[in-house]
Structures are given as C-alpha cells and as structure tokens.
Amino acid sequence: MTATETTATPTRTLLILGASGDLTGRLLLPGLAQLLATGRHPDLVVVGAGHEAWTDQQWSERVHAATEKALTASDDAGQAALRRLRTEAAYRQTDVTAPGALASLIGSLTPPVAVYFALPPSITEKACSLLSHEDLPAGTRLVLEKPFGTGEQSAEALNAILRRLVPEQQVFRVDHFLGKGTVLNILGLRFANRVLEPVWNRDHIEKVEIVFDEDLALEGRAGYYDTAGALRDMVQSHLLHVLALIALDAPAALHERDLRDAVSTVLRSARVPHPYTESTRRARYTAGSIGERPVPDYAAEPGVDPARGTETLAEVEVRVDSWRWAGVPFVLRSGKGLGRKRKEAVVTFRPVPHLPVGFLGSDAPTRLRVGFGPDTLQLEVDVNGPGDVLTLNRVTLDADLNAPDLLPYGEVLDGVLEGDPLLSVRGDTAEDCWRVIDPVLAAWAAGDVPLEEYTAGSTGPAAWETSRSGDTDGEDG
C-alpha cells in the first residue's frame, strides 16, 4: 500500500527528526511522556534522528531527563509505559538533506509512521523535497512545526511538495499555542452563551487585543530568533489563528472540516491596512533587568547580527473585511524581554450610548479578558457602591476555564497519533497567514517603519497604548 491509501491502523512509530534539538528536549519529549503515562498509545515505538553523532548514552540521558516529571506523577501503569519508552526509544544519526537518507530511515520503521519535523523550515522543505510518494508506507503522517515556510511563496511551494506525498488529512501543521483545551474554551465561550453572541460584532465591540508578552529574553535561541523576529515567530505563527477563533462564525459541528473552513474564511478576509507607519510598530530591547536577572542589550547577545534590525516586540493592527467585523481593529502584539508575562485576548465593548445623569465615578468600557496558559476568564464591569450607591465602581468577575490533562505538545501528539487534524493548520490557511504578514515584513525590511527601543524589564515603548494597558489583570501566573 502507498501513503495515500487509507488505513484505520493507529500510528505505530513516531519518528522525531531534530531529536537532539531544543524543541525535542524541552517540549516534545515531556509532552509525549505525559501522554503515554495516561495509558494512551501503549504500543508506540519512538525513534529519534538527528545530524549529530549522538551515542546511545546521550539519547538515553535526554529521554530520562524529559520523562522524569511525568514518571514521578504517574500511576503504576503510567510508570510502566514510561520505563518502556526509556528502554526502547532509539536514536539514528541521519542527514535528512542527503538524497535517499530519510526515505531509507522511514522504510526501516514499523508502519504506519508519524514523521515529526522538529527542524527549521528551510531544512524541513529540503527534506520533504527529497521524498517521493512511493517512499512513504500507507498511513504515513507528516508533522510540521510552524512557522510553515518562510513566506507566502515558500508556503505555497512546500504545500505543492506535500500534496504529491500524502493527502492533506495526513499533513499536520501543528500550532502548540492552541491546544485542544484552549480552542474548545474559546468556542464554548463564544457559542454556548446566548448573552455573548448577539453582541459579538462591530455594533457592540470597539476593539480586540491579542497579546503574548514574555518575560524571557533570547535564552540561547539567537540562531533561530535573529532570523525570525517577533512578527514571524509569534504573530504570523500563532496570534493570527487566535484572531480567527475569536472572529469566526459558528461552525455546524466541531468537525475538523467545519472548523477549519470557518477559520479559513476569516483569514481570507484579514489584512493589515495602509499606511504601515500607523498600523504597525516594531521595537527591540536594550539592556535592563527582569526581576533580579540582568538582561544584556539584544544587539549584544551572542549570535545576534545587529545589522539585521530584528525586532523583539511587534504590534500590528489587522482588519477583517466582513459584515460582522467591518471597522473593528484587531491589535496583535508579542514580544520578549518584557517586565511581565501577559498572555490574553481582550475584547473591549463600546461605551453605553447614554449614562443617566446623576451617576458619579468613572464609567469605563466593559472588557472581557480570556487568558491563555492558564486559561482564565475575566469580565470587567461597572457596578454601584459600595458606600454611595450613585458612585460607579469597577469590579472583575473571575473564572478559571477547564484545564486540559495534557501539556500542549501532549495534545498535539495525541491528535497526530489518532489521525485527528482538528488542531492542525490547513494548507490554505498557512498561506493566508503569510499573505497577511508578508507586506509588513517587506515594509520593515525597507526601513519604512522605524525600529524603536525599550528597556528590558519594562512594559515596552511608553508611547504604545498596549504598553500601558492590562495593568490590573491578565498576567500569566
């Protein structure tokens, strides 16, 4: 059988390319460990592969370190599964850019195989281009990390390569930022509450802000980050997808086709308006401190080329040209080296048309905050009292949303191994994300938008409105 022949057989082998890299050790293996500890996928064989000539001992040490936390928290069955992983997981030295090397490795494994490309986009594209349809056993699933490609043309070219290898349903473009719990929490909030849906439109909503501020600096990732920057790394890769979930119309069912169709419809309507000097901002951190930790100037970080002008903080205003959202700005912001973690979407409602004369105090807009990791819900409203009942006071109604039982990468891998593409980014959507962002990247590369500065440990450039907002809540604990 070939890769396009359908099969109900669950994935038997998980092949991780880039097994010696940071992503595998820090996120993939811990997520896999937690997944296997639940008893799911008991017969899975795990094989790591990388360019480095690792010994069995080096690979064993990586697997042991990544599974230690899950092992401690597991029951007897979970511990048995993790000990099997520690004993049986194998490492193969492979240059995936060498003709025939990856095909030979895949052919030596027990099918069906899920091939996880924990590699830079350019290496992934090269490796896929060397494969043929006949190289892949039946049911092979290809798993690619975002960013998917390096631009719209690159994404289109990679999609063309993948289409000749396997069907779209067997391509998993993963977005770990949007785990299953987070996606369903947003959709449940949107469509299970009648009080929200009638006001979820341009007539009642003034603006939407989607923010992912990190208090981490480079943390040794200059090799990747200095060629990507905040706009590619987070806004294109993750925040546009959050925008789509907030803005989409109700799908008929929580089926991958219905949901991904709805997401695609939003992103086809999205654009960053001209002029970019008003709709976009970029900045880079200078030396400072985050808590007690000193942070050097970004341009002085090891591995950074200051001449690239890489931004560590990006902000863009996106417009969705649809009946529901015409005229509503979606402000997307993400950055590193900031003084606090802030991961949330903030929906600001329009002011009331008339406040009866006689009320005192501040009449502030109603805001709905949806926090990510942990997933939380906060509704900020004005109420009377305490004390003088004519004086309006701000109160916040808080709730914790349901937390998933798996780490984000555990959820991603569970979907891959089960063959469920619900959380996978479809090919046309991946291209549309680049279509929205590519013109901004070109304008920034041409110097049309100035590169501002902010002190590491601050909230960003003081002139930015988003640097002054969110002072009360919305931090990631």
CSV table of C-alpha atoms in Angstrom, one decimal:
chain,number,residue,atom,x,y,z
A,1,MET,CA,0.0,0.0,0.0
A,2,THR,CA,1.1,3.6,-0.6
A,3,ALA,CA,0.8,6.6,1.6
A,4,THR,CA,-2.5,7.8,0.1
A,5,GLU,CA,-4.3,4.5,0.8
A,6,THR,CA,-6.4,4.9,3.8
A,7,THR,CA,-5.9,2.8,6.9
A,8,ALA,CA,-7.6,2.6,10.3
A,9,THR,CA,-4.4,1.3,11.9
A,10,PRO,CA,-3.1,3.6,14.6
A,11,THR,CA,0.3,5.1,14.3
A,12,ARG,CA,2.9,2.5,15.4
A,13,THR,CA,6.1,4.5,15.1
A,14,LEU,CA,6.8,8.2,16.0
A,15,LEU,CA,10.0,9.4,14.2
A,16,ILE,CA,11.3,12.7,15.6
A,17,LEU,CA,13.7,14.5,13.3
A,18,GLY,CA,15.8,17.0,15.1
A,19,ALA,CA,15.8,14.8,18.1
A,20,SER,CA,19.0,16.4,19.6
A,21,GLY,CA,17.5,19.9,19.3
A,22,ASP,CA,16.0,22.2,22.0
A,23,LEU,CA,12.4,21.7,20.9
A,24,THR,CA,12.6,17.9,21.3
A,25,GLY,CA,14.1,18.0,24.8
A,26,ARG,CA,12.2,20.9,26.2
A,27,LEU,CA,8.7,20.4,24.8
A,28,LEU,CA,8.2,17.3,22.6
A,29,LEU,CA,9.5,14.6,24.9
A,30,PRO,CA,7.9,15.9,28.1
A,31,GLY,CA,4.6,16.2,26.2
A,32,LEU,CA,4.9,12.7,24.9
A,33,ALA,CA,5.8,11.4,28.3
A,34,GLN,CA,2.7,12.8,29.9
A,35,LEU,CA,0.6,11.4,27.0
A,36,LEU,CA,2.0,7.9,27.3
A,37,ALA,CA,1.6,8.0,31.1
A,38,THR,CA,-2.2,8.2,30.6
A,39,GLY,CA,-2.2,4.8,29.0
A,40,ARG,CA,-2.9,6.0,25.5
A,41,HIS,CA,-0.9,4.6,22.6
A,42,PRO,CA,0.6,1.8,24.7
A,43,ASP,CA,2.4,0.1,21.7
A,44,LEU,CA,4.0,3.2,20.3
A,45,VAL,CA,7.7,2.9,19.2
A,46,VAL,CA,9.7,6.2,19.4
A,47,VAL,CA,12.7,6.8,17.2
A,48,GLY,CA,14.8,10.0,17.3
A,49,ALA,CA,17.0,11.1,14.5
A,50,GLY,CA,19.5,13.9,14.1
A,51,HIS,CA,22.6,15.1,12.2
A,52,GLU,CA,24.7,14.8,15.4
A,53,ALA,CA,26.6,11.6,16.1
A,54,TRP,CA,24.9,11.0,19.5
A,55,THR,CA,25.7,7.9,21.4
A,56,ASP,CA,23.1,5.7,22.9
A,57,GLN,CA,24.0,7.1,26.3
A,58,GLN,CA,23.4,10.7,25.2
A,59,TRP,CA,20.0,9.8,23.8
A,60,SER,CA,19.1,7.8,26.9
A,61,GLU,CA,20.0,10.7,29.2
A,62,ARG,CA,17.8,13.1,27.1
A,63,VAL,CA,14.8,10.7,27.3
A,64,HIS,CA,15.3,10.1,31.0
A,65,ALA,CA,15.5,13.8,31.8
A,66,ALA,CA,12.4,14.6,29.7
A,67,THR,CA,10.3,11.9,31.3
A,68,GLU,CA,11.3,12.3,34.9
A,69,LYS,CA,8.4,14.7,35.9
A,70,ALA,CA,5.8,12.5,34.3
A,71,LEU,CA,7.2,9.4,35.8
A,72,THR,CA,7.0,10.8,39.3
A,73,ALA,CA,3.3,11.8,38.9
A,74,SER,CA,2.2,8.6,37.2
A,75,ASP,CA,0.4,5.6,38.5
A,76,ASP,CA,1.8,2.1,38.1
A,77,ALA,CA,0.6,1.6,34.6
A,78,GLY,CA,1.9,5.0,33.5
A,79,GLN,CA,5.3,4.3,35.1
A,80,ALA,CA,5.5,1.0,33.2
A,81,ALA,CA,4.8,2.8,29.9
A,82,LEU,CA,7.4,5.4,30.6
A,83,ARG,CA,10.0,2.8,31.6
A,84,ARG,CA,9.3,1.0,28.3
A,85,LEU,CA,9.9,4.3,26.5
A,86,ARG,CA,13.2,4.8,28.3
A,87,THR,CA,14.3,1.3,27.4
A,88,GLU,CA,13.1,1.1,23.8
A,89,ALA,CA,13.5,4.6,22.4
A,90,ALA,CA,16.3,4.5,19.8
A,91,TYR,CA,18.4,7.2,18.1
A,92,ARG,CA,19.6,7.1,14.4
A,93,GLN,CA,22.2,9.5,13.1
A,94,THR,CA,20.7,10.8,9.8
A,95,ASP,CA,21.3,13.7,7.4
A,96,VAL,CA,17.8,14.3,6.2
A,97,THR,CA,19.1,16.6,3.4
A,98,ALA,CA,21.1,13.8,1.8
A,99,PRO,CA,19.3,12.1,-1.1
A,100,GLY,CA,17.7,8.8,0.0
A,101,ALA,CA,18.6,9.1,3.7
A,102,LEU,CA,15.2,10.0,5.1
A,103,ALA,CA,13.4,7.6,2.7
A,104,SER,CA,15.7,4.8,3.8
A,105,LEU,CA,15.1,5.6,7.5
A,106,ILE,CA,11.3,5.7,7.1
A,107,GLY,CA,11.3,2.5,5.2
A,108,SER,CA,13.1,0.7,8.0
A,109,LEU,CA,10.4,1.5,10.6
A,110,THR,CA,7.2,-0.3,11.5
A,111,PRO,CA,4.3,1.5,9.7
A,112,PRO,CA,2.2,3.5,10.0
A,113,VAL,CA,4.8,6.2,10.8
A,114,ALA,CA,4.3,9.7,12.0
A,115,VAL,CA,7.3,11.8,10.9
A,116,TYR,CA,7.8,14.9,13.2
A,117,PHE,CA,9.9,17.6,11.6
A,118,ALA,CA,11.3,19.4,14.7
A,119,LEU,CA,13.6,21.3,12.3
A,120,PRO,CA,14.0,24.8,10.8
A,121,PRO,CA,11.6,25.5,8.0
A,122,SER,CA,14.3,25.5,5.3
A,123,ILE,CA,15.6,22.1,6.4
A,124,THR,CA,12.1,20.7,6.5
A,125,GLU,CA,11.4,21.9,3.0
A,126,LYS,CA,14.6,20.4,1.7
A,127,ALA,CA,14.0,17.1,3.4
A,128,CYS,CA,10.4,16.8,2.0
A,129,SER,CA,11.6,17.7,-1.5
A,130,LEU,CA,13.8,14.6,-1.5
A,131,LEU,CA,11.0,12.3,-0.7
A,132,SER,CA,8.6,10.7,-3.2
A,133,HIS,CA,5.1,9.3,-2.9
A,134,GLU,CA,6.5,5.8,-3.2
A,135,ASP,CA,8.9,6.3,-0.3
A,136,LEU,CA,6.1,6.6,2.3
A,137,PRO,CA,4.3,3.5,3.7
A,138,ALA,CA,0.5,3.5,4.0
A,139,GLY,CA,-0.9,5.9,6.6
A,140,THR,CA,2.3,8.0,6.9
A,141,ARG,CA,1.6,11.3,8.7
A,142,LEU,CA,3.9,14.3,8.2
A,143,VAL,CA,4.1,16.7,11.1
A,144,LEU,CA,5.5,20.2,10.6
A,145,GLU,CA,6.2,22.9,13.1
A,146,LYS,CA,5.2,26.5,12.5
A,147,PRO,CA,6.3,28.8,11.0
A,148,PHE,CA,5.2,26.9,7.9
A,149,GLY,CA,7.6,28.1,5.3
A,150,THR,CA,9.3,31.5,5.4
A,151,GLY,CA,6.8,33.4,3.3
A,152,GLU,CA,3.7,33.0,1.2
A,153,GLN,CA,5.6,31.7,-1.9
A,154,SER,CA,7.6,29.4,0.3
A,155,ALA,CA,4.5,28.0,1.9
A,156,GLU,CA,2.9,27.5,-1.5
A,157,ALA,CA,5.9,25.6,-2.7
A,158,LEU,CA,6.0,23.4,0.4
A,159,ASN,CA,2.3,22.7,0.1
A,160,ALA,CA,2.9,21.6,-3.5
A,161,ILE,CA,5.6,19.2,-2.3
A,162,LEU,CA,3.4,17.8,0.4
A,163,ARG,CA,0.4,17.3,-1.9
A,164,ARG,CA,2.4,14.9,-4.0
A,165,LEU,CA,3.5,12.9,-0.9
A,166,VAL,CA,0.3,12.4,1.1
A,167,PRO,CA,-3.3,13.6,1.3
A,168,GLU,CA,-4.0,16.9,3.2
A,169,GLN,CA,-5.6,14.9,6.0
A,170,GLN,CA,-2.3,13.3,6.7
A,171,VAL,CA,-0.4,16.6,7.0
A,172,PHE,CA,-0.3,18.1,10.5
A,173,ARG,CA,0.9,21.7,10.6
A,174,VAL,CA,0.9,22.0,14.4
A,175,ASP,CA,0.3,25.1,16.5
A,176,HIS,CA,1.2,24.2,20.1
A,177,PHE,CA,0.0,27.6,21.2
A,178,LEU,CA,-3.6,26.5,20.6
A,179,GLY,CA,-4.1,23.3,22.5
A,180,LYS,CA,-7.4,21.4,22.3
A,181,GLY,CA,-8.5,22.8,25.7
A,182,THR,CA,-7.8,26.4,24.7
A,183,VAL,CA,-9.6,26.1,21.3
A,184,LEU,CA,-12.7,24.5,22.9
A,185,ASN,CA,-12.7,27.0,25.7
A,186,ILE,CA,-12.9,29.9,23.2
A,187,LEU,CA,-15.5,28.1,21.1
A,188,GLY,CA,-17.6,27.2,24.1
A,189,LEU,CA,-17.5,30.7,25.4
A,190,ARG,CA,-18.5,32.1,22.0
A,191,PHE,CA,-21.3,29.8,21.1
A,192,ALA,CA,-22.7,28.3,24.3
A,193,ASN,CA,-23.7,31.6,25.8
A,194,ARG,CA,-26.6,33.5,24.3
A,195,VAL,CA,-25.7,36.6,26.2
A,196,LEU,CA,-22.5,37.0,24.1
A,197,GLU,CA,-23.3,36.0,20.5
A,198,PRO,CA,-25.8,38.8,19.9
A,199,VAL,CA,-23.2,41.5,20.8
A,200,TRP,CA,-20.2,39.8,19.2
A,201,ASN,CA,-19.9,42.2,16.3
A,202,ARG,CA,-19.0,45.6,15.1
A,203,ASP,CA,-22.1,47.2,16.6
A,204,HIS,CA,-21.1,46.4,20.1
A,205,ILE,CA,-17.3,45.7,20.1
A,206,GLU,CA,-14.9,48.6,19.9
A,207,LYS,CA,-11.6,46.6,19.5
A,208,VAL,CA,-9.9,43.3,20.2
A,209,GLU,CA,-6.4,43.0,21.5
A,210,ILE,CA,-4.4,39.7,21.4
A,211,VAL,CA,-1.2,39.9,23.5
A,212,PHE,CA,1.6,37.5,24.1
A,213,ASP,CA,4.2,39.3,26.2
A,214,GLU,CA,7.1,37.2,27.5
A,215,ASP,CA,9.5,37.9,30.4
A,216,LEU,CA,12.1,35.7,28.8
A,217,ALA,CA,14.9,37.1,26.6
A,218,LEU,CA,16.7,35.1,24.0
A,219,GLU,CA,17.6,32.2,26.3
A,220,GLY,CA,20.3,30.9,23.9
A,221,ARG,CA,17.9,30.9,20.8
A,222,ALA,CA,19.7,33.6,18.8
A,223,GLY,CA,20.4,31.2,15.9
A,224,TYR,CA,16.7,30.9,15.2
A,225,TYR,CA,15.2,34.1,16.6
A,226,ASP,CA,17.5,36.6,15.0
A,227,THR,CA,16.5,35.4,11.6
A,228,ALA,CA,12.8,35.3,12.5
A,229,GLY,CA,11.8,38.1,14.9
A,230,ALA,CA,8.6,38.6,16.9
A,231,LEU,CA,6.4,39.2,13.8
A,232,ARG,CA,7.3,35.8,12.2
A,233,ASP,CA,7.8,33.9,15.4
A,234,MET,CA,4.5,34.7,17.2
A,235,VAL,CA,2.1,37.0,15.2
A,236,GLN,CA,2.2,35.1,11.9
A,237,SER,CA,2.6,31.7,13.5
A,238,HIS,CA,0.1,31.9,16.4
A,239,LEU,CA,-1.8,35.1,17.1
A,240,LEU,CA,-3.5,35.3,13.7
A,241,HIS,CA,-5.0,31.9,14.5
A,242,VAL,CA,-6.3,33.2,17.8
A,243,LEU,CA,-7.9,36.1,15.9
A,244,ALA,CA,-9.6,33.6,13.6
A,245,LEU,CA,-11.1,31.7,16.5
A,246,ILE,CA,-12.4,34.9,18.1
A,247,ALA,CA,-13.8,36.3,14.8
A,248,LEU,CA,-15.2,33.2,13.1
A,249,ASP,CA,-18.9,32.4,12.6
A,250,ALA,CA,-20.4,29.4,14.3
A,251,PRO,CA,-19.4,26.1,12.6
A,252,ALA,CA,-22.1,23.5,12.1
A,253,ALA,CA,-20.1,21.0,14.2
A,254,LEU,CA,-16.8,20.5,16.0
A,255,HIS,CA,-15.6,18.6,13.0
A,256,GLU,CA,-12.2,19.4,11.5
A,257,ARG,CA,-13.6,20.4,8.1
A,258,ASP,CA,-16.3,22.7,9.5
A,259,LEU,CA,-14.0,24.4,12.0
A,260,ARG,CA,-11.1,24.8,9.6
A,261,ASP,CA,-13.4,26.1,6.9
A,262,ALA,CA,-14.6,28.8,9.3
A,263,VAL,CA,-11.0,29.7,10.3
A,264,SER,CA,-10.0,29.9,6.6
A,265,THR,CA,-13.0,32.2,5.8
A,266,VAL,CA,-11.8,34.7,8.5
A,267,LEU,CA,-8.1,34.7,7.4
A,268,ARG,CA,-9.0,35.2,3.8
A,269,SER,CA,-10.8,38.4,4.9
A,270,ALA,CA,-7.9,39.7,7.0
A,271,ARG,CA,-5.4,42.4,6.1
A,272,VAL,CA,-3.1,45.0,7.7
A,273,PRO,CA,-4.3,48.4,6.4
A,274,HIS,CA,-2.0,51.1,5.0
A,275,PRO,CA,-0.1,53.1,5.9
A,276,TYR,CA,2.1,50.7,7.9
A,277,THR,CA,3.6,53.6,9.9
A,278,GLU,CA,0.2,53.8,11.6
A,279,SER,CA,-1.0,50.2,11.6
A,280,THR,CA,2.3,48.5,12.7
A,281,ARG,CA,5.0,49.1,15.2
A,282,ARG,CA,8.3,47.3,16.0
A,283,ALA,CA,10.9,47.7,18.7
A,284,ARG,CA,14.0,46.0,20.2
A,285,TYR,CA,15.0,45.7,23.9
A,286,THR,CA,18.1,47.4,25.3
A,287,ALA,CA,20.0,46.4,28.4
A,288,GLY,CA,18.0,46.2,31.6
A,289,SER,CA,16.8,43.7,34.2
A,290,ILE,CA,13.8,41.4,34.7
A,291,GLY,CA,13.3,40.9,38.4
A,292,GLU,CA,16.8,40.3,39.7
A,293,ARG,CA,18.0,39.0,36.4
A,294,PRO,CA,20.2,41.3,34.3
A,295,VAL,CA,19.5,41.2,30.6
A,296,PRO,CA,22.0,42.5,28.0
A,297,ASP,CA,21.2,44.7,25.1
A,298,TYR,CA,19.7,42.5,22.4
A,299,ALA,CA,22.2,43.7,19.8
A,300,ALA,CA,25.0,42.5,22.1
A,301,GLU,CA,23.5,39.0,22.7
A,302,PRO,CA,25.8,36.1,21.4
A,303,GLY,CA,24.8,35.1,17.9
A,304,VAL,CA,22.9,38.3,17.1
A,305,ASP,CA,23.7,40.3,14.0
A,306,PRO,CA,22.7,43.9,14.9
A,307,ALA,CA,22.6,44.9,11.2
A,308,ARG,CA,19.6,42.7,10.6
A,309,GLY,CA,17.4,45.0,12.7
A,310,THR,CA,15.5,42.1,14.2
A,311,GLU,CA,12.5,43.2,16.3
A,312,THR,CA,11.9,41.7,19.7
A,313,LEU,CA,8.5,43.3,20.0
A,314,ALA,CA,5.9,43.5,17.2
A,315,GLU,CA,2.5,45.0,17.0
A,316,VAL,CA,0.1,45.0,14.0
A,317,GLU,CA,-3.5,46.2,13.6
A,318,VAL,CA,-5.5,43.7,11.5
A,319,ARG,CA,-8.8,44.4,9.9
A,320,VAL,CA,-11.3,41.7,9.0
A,321,ASP,CA,-13.3,42.7,6.0
A,322,SER,CA,-16.6,41.1,6.8
A,323,TRP,CA,-20.1,42.1,7.7
A,324,ARG,CA,-19.6,41.1,11.3
A,325,TRP,CA,-16.2,42.9,11.8
A,326,ALA,CA,-16.0,45.8,9.4
A,327,GLY,CA,-14.2,48.7,11.1
A,328,VAL,CA,-13.1,46.8,14.2
A,329,PRO,CA,-9.4,46.8,14.8
A,330,PHE,CA,-7.7,43.6,16.0
A,331,VAL,CA,-4.4,44.6,17.6
A,332,LEU,CA,-1.9,41.7,17.7
A,333,ARG,CA,1.2,42.2,19.9
A,334,SER,CA,4.0,39.9,21.0
A,335,GLY,CA,7.5,40.4,22.4
A,336,LYS,CA,10.4,39.3,24.5
A,337,GLY,CA,12.3,40.8,27.4
A,338,LEU,CA,9.3,42.4,29.0
A,339,GLY,CA,8.7,43.0,32.7
A,340,ARG,CA,5.7,40.7,33.0
A,341,LYS,CA,4.1,37.8,31.3
A,342,ARG,CA,0.8,38.7,29.7
A,343,LYS,CA,-1.0,36.2,27.5
A,344,GLU,CA,-4.6,37.1,26.8
A,345,ALA,CA,-7.2,38.3,24.4
A,346,VAL,CA,-9.1,41.4,25.5
A,347,VAL,CA,-12.4,42.3,24.0
A,348,THR,CA,-13.4,45.9,24.7
A,349,PHE,CA,-17.0,46.8,24.2
A,350,ARG,CA,-18.3,50.1,23.0
A,351,PRO,CA,-19.4,52.6,25.7
A,352,VAL,CA,-23.1,52.8,26.6
A,353,PRO,CA,-25.0,55.3,24.4
A,354,HIS,CA,-26.3,57.3,27.4
A,355,LEU,CA,-25.5,57.2,31.1
A,356,PRO,CA,-28.3,58.7,33.2
A,357,VAL,CA,-27.4,62.0,34.8
A,358,GLY,CA,-26.7,61.5,38.5
A,359,PHE,CA,-24.3,58.6,38.4
A,360,LEU,CA,-20.8,59.5,39.7
A,361,GLY,CA,-17.4,57.9,39.4
A,362,SER,CA,-15.7,56.5,36.3
A,363,ASP,CA,-17.7,54.9,33.5
A,364,ALA,CA,-15.2,52.6,31.9
A,365,PRO,CA,-15.9,50.3,28.9
A,366,THR,CA,-16.9,46.7,29.6
A,367,ARG,CA,-14.0,44.3,28.9
A,368,LEU,CA,-13.8,40.6,28.5
A,369,ARG,CA,-10.4,39.0,29.1
A,370,VAL,CA,-9.6,35.5,28.0
A,371,GLY,CA,-6.3,34.3,29.4
A,372,PHE,CA,-4.1,31.7,27.8
A,373,GLY,CA,-2.0,29.3,29.9
A,374,PRO,CA,-3.6,29.0,32.4
A,375,ASP,CA,-6.9,29.6,30.6
A,376,THR,CA,-9.0,32.1,32.6
A,377,LEU,CA,-12.0,34.3,32.0
A,378,GLN,CA,-12.4,37.8,33.5
A,379,LEU,CA,-15.3,40.2,32.9
A,380,GLU,CA,-14.8,43.8,33.9
A,381,VAL,CA,-18.0,45.8,34.6
A,382,ASP,CA,-19.2,48.9,36.4
A,383,VAL,CA,-21.5,48.4,39.4
A,384,ASN,CA,-22.9,50.7,42.1
A,385,GLY,CA,-21.3,51.1,45.5
A,386,PRO,CA,-20.0,50.2,48.0
A,387,GLY,CA,-20.8,53.3,50.0
A,388,ASP,CA,-22.5,55.8,47.8
A,389,VAL,CA,-24.8,53.8,45.6
A,390,LEU,CA,-24.7,56.5,42.9
A,391,THR,CA,-20.9,56.1,42.5
A,392,LEU,CA,-19.8,53.6,39.9
A,393,ASN,CA,-17.0,51.2,40.8
A,394,ARG,CA,-15.1,48.7,38.7
A,395,VAL,CA,-15.4,45.0,39.6
A,396,THR,CA,-13.9,42.0,37.9
A,397,LEU,CA,-15.8,38.7,37.7
A,398,ASP,CA,-13.2,35.8,37.6
A,399,ALA,CA,-13.4,32.2,36.5
A,400,ASP,CA,-10.9,29.5,35.7
A,401,LEU,CA,-11.6,27.7,32.5
A,402,ASN,CA,-11.3,23.9,32.2
A,403,ALA,CA,-7.6,22.9,32.1
A,404,PRO,CA,-6.6,20.1,29.8
A,405,ASP,CA,-5.0,17.0,31.3
A,406,LEU,CA,-2.1,17.2,28.9
A,407,LEU,CA,0.7,19.6,28.1
A,408,PRO,CA,0.2,21.4,24.8
A,409,TYR,CA,2.6,19.1,22.9
A,410,GLY,CA,0.9,16.1,24.5
A,411,GLU,CA,-2.4,17.3,22.9
A,412,VAL,CA,-0.6,17.9,19.6
A,413,LEU,CA,0.9,14.4,19.6
A,414,ASP,CA,-2.3,12.8,20.7
A,415,GLY,CA,-4.1,14.3,17.6
A,416,VAL,CA,-1.3,13.2,15.3
A,417,LEU,CA,-1.2,9.6,16.6
A,418,GLU,CA,-5.0,9.4,16.5
A,419,GLY,CA,-5.1,10.9,13.0
A,420,ASP,CA,-7.3,13.8,14.1
A,421,PRO,CA,-6.4,17.0,12.2
A,422,LEU,CA,-8.8,19.3,14.2
A,423,LEU,CA,-5.9,21.3,15.7
A,424,SER,CA,-3.8,21.1,12.5
A,425,VAL,CA,-3.4,24.2,10.4
A,426,ARG,CA,-4.7,23.6,6.9
A,427,GLY,CA,-2.6,24.3,3.9
A,428,ASP,CA,-4.6,27.3,2.5
A,429,THR,CA,-4.7,28.8,6.0
A,430,ALA,CA,-1.0,28.6,6.4
A,431,GLU,CA,-0.6,30.5,3.1
A,432,ASP,CA,-3.1,33.2,4.1
A,433,CYS,CA,-1.3,33.9,7.3
A,434,TRP,CA,1.8,34.7,5.3
A,435,ARG,CA,-0.3,36.8,2.8
A,436,VAL,CA,-1.4,39.0,5.7
A,437,ILE,CA,2.1,39.5,7.1
A,438,ASP,CA,4.5,39.4,4.1
A,439,PRO,CA,3.8,43.0,3.0
A,440,VAL,CA,4.5,44.2,6.6
A,441,LEU,CA,7.8,42.3,6.6
A,442,ALA,CA,8.8,43.9,3.3
A,443,ALA,CA,8.0,47.4,4.6
A,444,TRP,CA,10.0,46.8,7.8
A,445,ALA,CA,12.9,45.4,5.8
A,446,ALA,CA,12.9,48.5,3.7
A,447,GLY,CA,13.0,50.7,6.8
A,448,ASP,CA,9.6,52.2,6.2
A,449,VAL,CA,8.7,51.7,9.9
A,450,PRO,CA,11.3,52.8,12.5
A,451,LEU,CA,12.8,50.3,14.9
A,452,GLU,CA,12.1,51.7,18.3
A,453,GLU,CA,13.7,50.7,21.6
A,454,TYR,CA,12.5,49.7,25.1
A,455,THR,CA,14.4,48.8,28.2
A,456,ALA,CA,14.4,45.1,29.1
A,457,GLY,CA,12.1,44.6,32.1
A,458,SER,CA,9.8,47.4,31.0
A,459,THR,CA,6.3,47.0,29.5
A,460,GLY,CA,7.6,48.2,26.1
A,461,PRO,CA,7.8,51.6,24.5
A,462,ALA,CA,5.9,54.1,26.6
A,463,ALA,CA,4.2,55.7,23.6
A,464,TRP,CA,2.5,52.4,22.7
A,465,GLU,CA,-1.0,52.2,24.1
A,466,THR,CA,-0.6,48.5,24.6
A,467,SER,CA,2.4,49.1,26.9
A,468,ARG,CA,0.0,51.0,29.2
A,469,SER,CA,-3.0,48.7,29.1
A,470,GLY,CA,-3.7,45.5,31.0
A,471,ASP,CA,-2.3,46.8,34.3
A,472,THR,CA,-4.8,45.1,36.6
A,473,ASP,CA,-5.1,41.5,35.4
A,474,GLY,CA,-4.3,39.2,32.6
A,475,GLU,CA,-0.9,38.1,33.7
A,476,ASP,CA,0.2,34.5,33.4
A,477,GLY,CA,0.8,33.3,36.9
